[in-house]
XYZ file of C-alpha atoms in Angstrom:
158
model
C 0.000 -0.170 0.051
C 1.127 3.775 -0.952
C 2.034 6.024 1.979
C 0.759 8.910 0.574
C 2.075 12.300 1.314
C -0.794 15.210 1.629
C -0.655 19.068 2.431
C -0.472 22.528 1.739
C 2.400 24.147 -0.319
C 5.516 24.521 2.038
C 4.633 21.176 4.422
C 7.257 19.808 3.241
C 5.500 16.546 1.384
C 8.402 16.264 -1.186
C 11.454 17.050 1.539
C 9.663 14.068 4.334
C 8.797 11.565 0.922
C 12.366 11.850 0.402
C 13.534 10.890 3.892
C 11.630 8.191 4.088
C 12.422 6.607 0.680
C 15.374 8.280 -1.230
C 12.952 6.158 -4.489
C 9.565 7.905 -3.245
C 6.971 8.729 -6.244
C 6.763 12.702 -6.935
C 3.419 12.940 -8.140
C 3.923 16.414 -9.626
C 7.362 15.598 -11.256
C 5.303 12.221 -12.661
C 2.474 14.084 -14.334
C 4.903 16.376 -15.808
C 7.002 13.690 -17.276
C 3.590 12.246 -19.028
C 2.462 15.839 -20.254
C 5.317 16.741 -21.619
C 5.342 19.997 -20.219
C 5.339 21.822 -16.999
C 1.874 21.725 -15.125
C 1.423 25.510 -14.670
C 2.128 25.354 -18.800
C -0.581 22.688 -18.839
C -3.042 24.696 -17.103
C -3.019 27.493 -19.651
C -2.523 25.888 -22.073
C -5.550 22.804 -21.414
C -7.461 24.792 -18.257
C -7.961 23.105 -14.694
C -10.565 20.027 -15.708
C -8.106 18.499 -18.545
C -4.937 18.576 -15.388
C -7.398 17.357 -12.573
C -8.528 14.927 -15.474
C -4.971 13.540 -15.512
C -3.874 13.839 -12.177
C -6.909 11.413 -11.109
C -5.570 8.764 -13.266
C -1.579 9.357 -11.852
C -3.482 9.129 -8.547
C -5.198 5.942 -9.032
C -2.151 4.201 -10.516
C 0.284 5.479 -7.567
C -1.773 4.378 -4.868
C -1.669 0.952 -6.350
C 2.207 1.020 -5.722
C 3.655 0.401 -2.248
C 6.028 3.044 -1.990
C 6.324 6.421 -0.641
C 3.849 9.334 -2.528
C 4.679 13.079 -2.235
C 1.219 14.577 -4.123
C 0.992 17.611 -5.144
C -0.696 20.174 -2.572
C -4.321 20.738 -5.060
C -4.602 17.094 -5.083
C -7.407 17.314 -2.667
C -9.267 19.671 -4.748
C -10.621 16.896 -6.894
C -13.748 14.782 -5.328
C -12.590 11.907 -7.728
C -8.944 12.228 -5.971
C -10.477 12.369 -2.197
C -12.813 8.987 -3.292
C -9.434 7.675 -4.914
C -7.177 8.661 -1.343
C -9.794 7.348 0.719
C -9.099 3.922 -0.723
C -6.029 3.918 0.349
C -5.605 3.836 3.995
C -2.192 5.344 4.985
C -2.226 8.931 3.871
C -0.559 11.550 6.359
C -1.633 14.757 6.595
C 1.490 17.698 7.043
C -0.522 20.183 8.804
C 0.707 23.411 9.760
C -0.727 26.930 10.342
C -0.985 28.910 7.297
C 1.579 32.113 8.404
C 4.372 29.409 8.925
C 3.644 27.713 5.669
C 3.216 31.129 4.273
C 6.626 32.121 5.780
C 8.462 28.925 4.157
C 6.837 29.421 0.087
C 8.662 32.785 0.968
C 11.584 31.871 1.485
C 12.274 29.004 -0.491
C 13.841 30.977 -3.319
C 14.744 27.890 -5.497
C 11.228 26.662 -5.786
C 8.440 29.302 -6.752
C 5.121 28.245 -7.331
C 2.895 29.494 -9.062
C -0.052 29.784 -6.255
C 1.682 31.802 -4.731
C 3.444 34.038 -7.059
C -0.267 34.677 -8.796
C -2.409 35.510 -5.405
C -2.483 37.750 -3.053
C -1.481 36.672 0.524
C -5.351 36.725 1.446
C -6.716 35.477 -1.878
C -3.815 32.116 -0.644
C -5.201 32.208 3.051
C -8.327 31.388 1.059
C -7.068 28.742 -0.732
C -5.432 27.096 2.237
C -8.958 27.490 4.764
C -10.869 25.807 1.663
C -8.044 23.029 2.039
C -8.020 22.306 5.353
C -11.414 20.070 5.395
C -10.332 17.784 2.188
C -6.973 16.956 3.842
C -8.573 16.418 7.066
C -11.500 13.820 4.974
C -8.829 11.733 3.263
C -5.969 11.471 6.056
C -5.716 8.450 7.984
C -3.011 10.131 9.890
C -2.449 14.162 10.978
C 0.575 15.088 12.048
C 1.283 18.988 12.830
C 4.714 19.286 11.402
C 4.232 23.404 12.479
C 6.704 23.033 15.182
C 8.544 19.805 14.271
C 12.348 19.422 11.625
C 12.134 17.194 8.871
C 14.345 14.562 10.413
C 11.427 14.807 13.459
C 9.074 14.196 10.851
C 10.815 11.438 8.793
C 11.071 9.710 12.789
C 7.958 10.484 13.835
C 6.478 8.531 10.663
C 8.722 5.490 10.312
């Protein structure tokens, strides 16, 4: 069974996945490989509905594997994805408060996220709020990572 890491951008999904399993599966990277372009480019060209369809197909495939999976922060937007995730019993929501996540995202100059760049802080906070219930709906485990280092989170999840 897949060990799926969920959470808003900046929660540390990729960092934690890499620490748990160097051969982890990065859902966004797999989607981009399949698309042959960045997610942002595909979104601009084909729209969100087309993206969510491909995202659901990739998610369904990943849930069949016995590996650690790092998801994109928006994976829970789609009801279809939430239904798929509910069939998997090892969904870990890496939860943190908005202010902590906002500061992490702003400080991360290597990974400039379109959602962060194209929305005000208030708009991002609204997106964050909307997704909280969805993460909790599908999570089999919620881990508050606000005050934890990546090493502490990895240790907690082992």
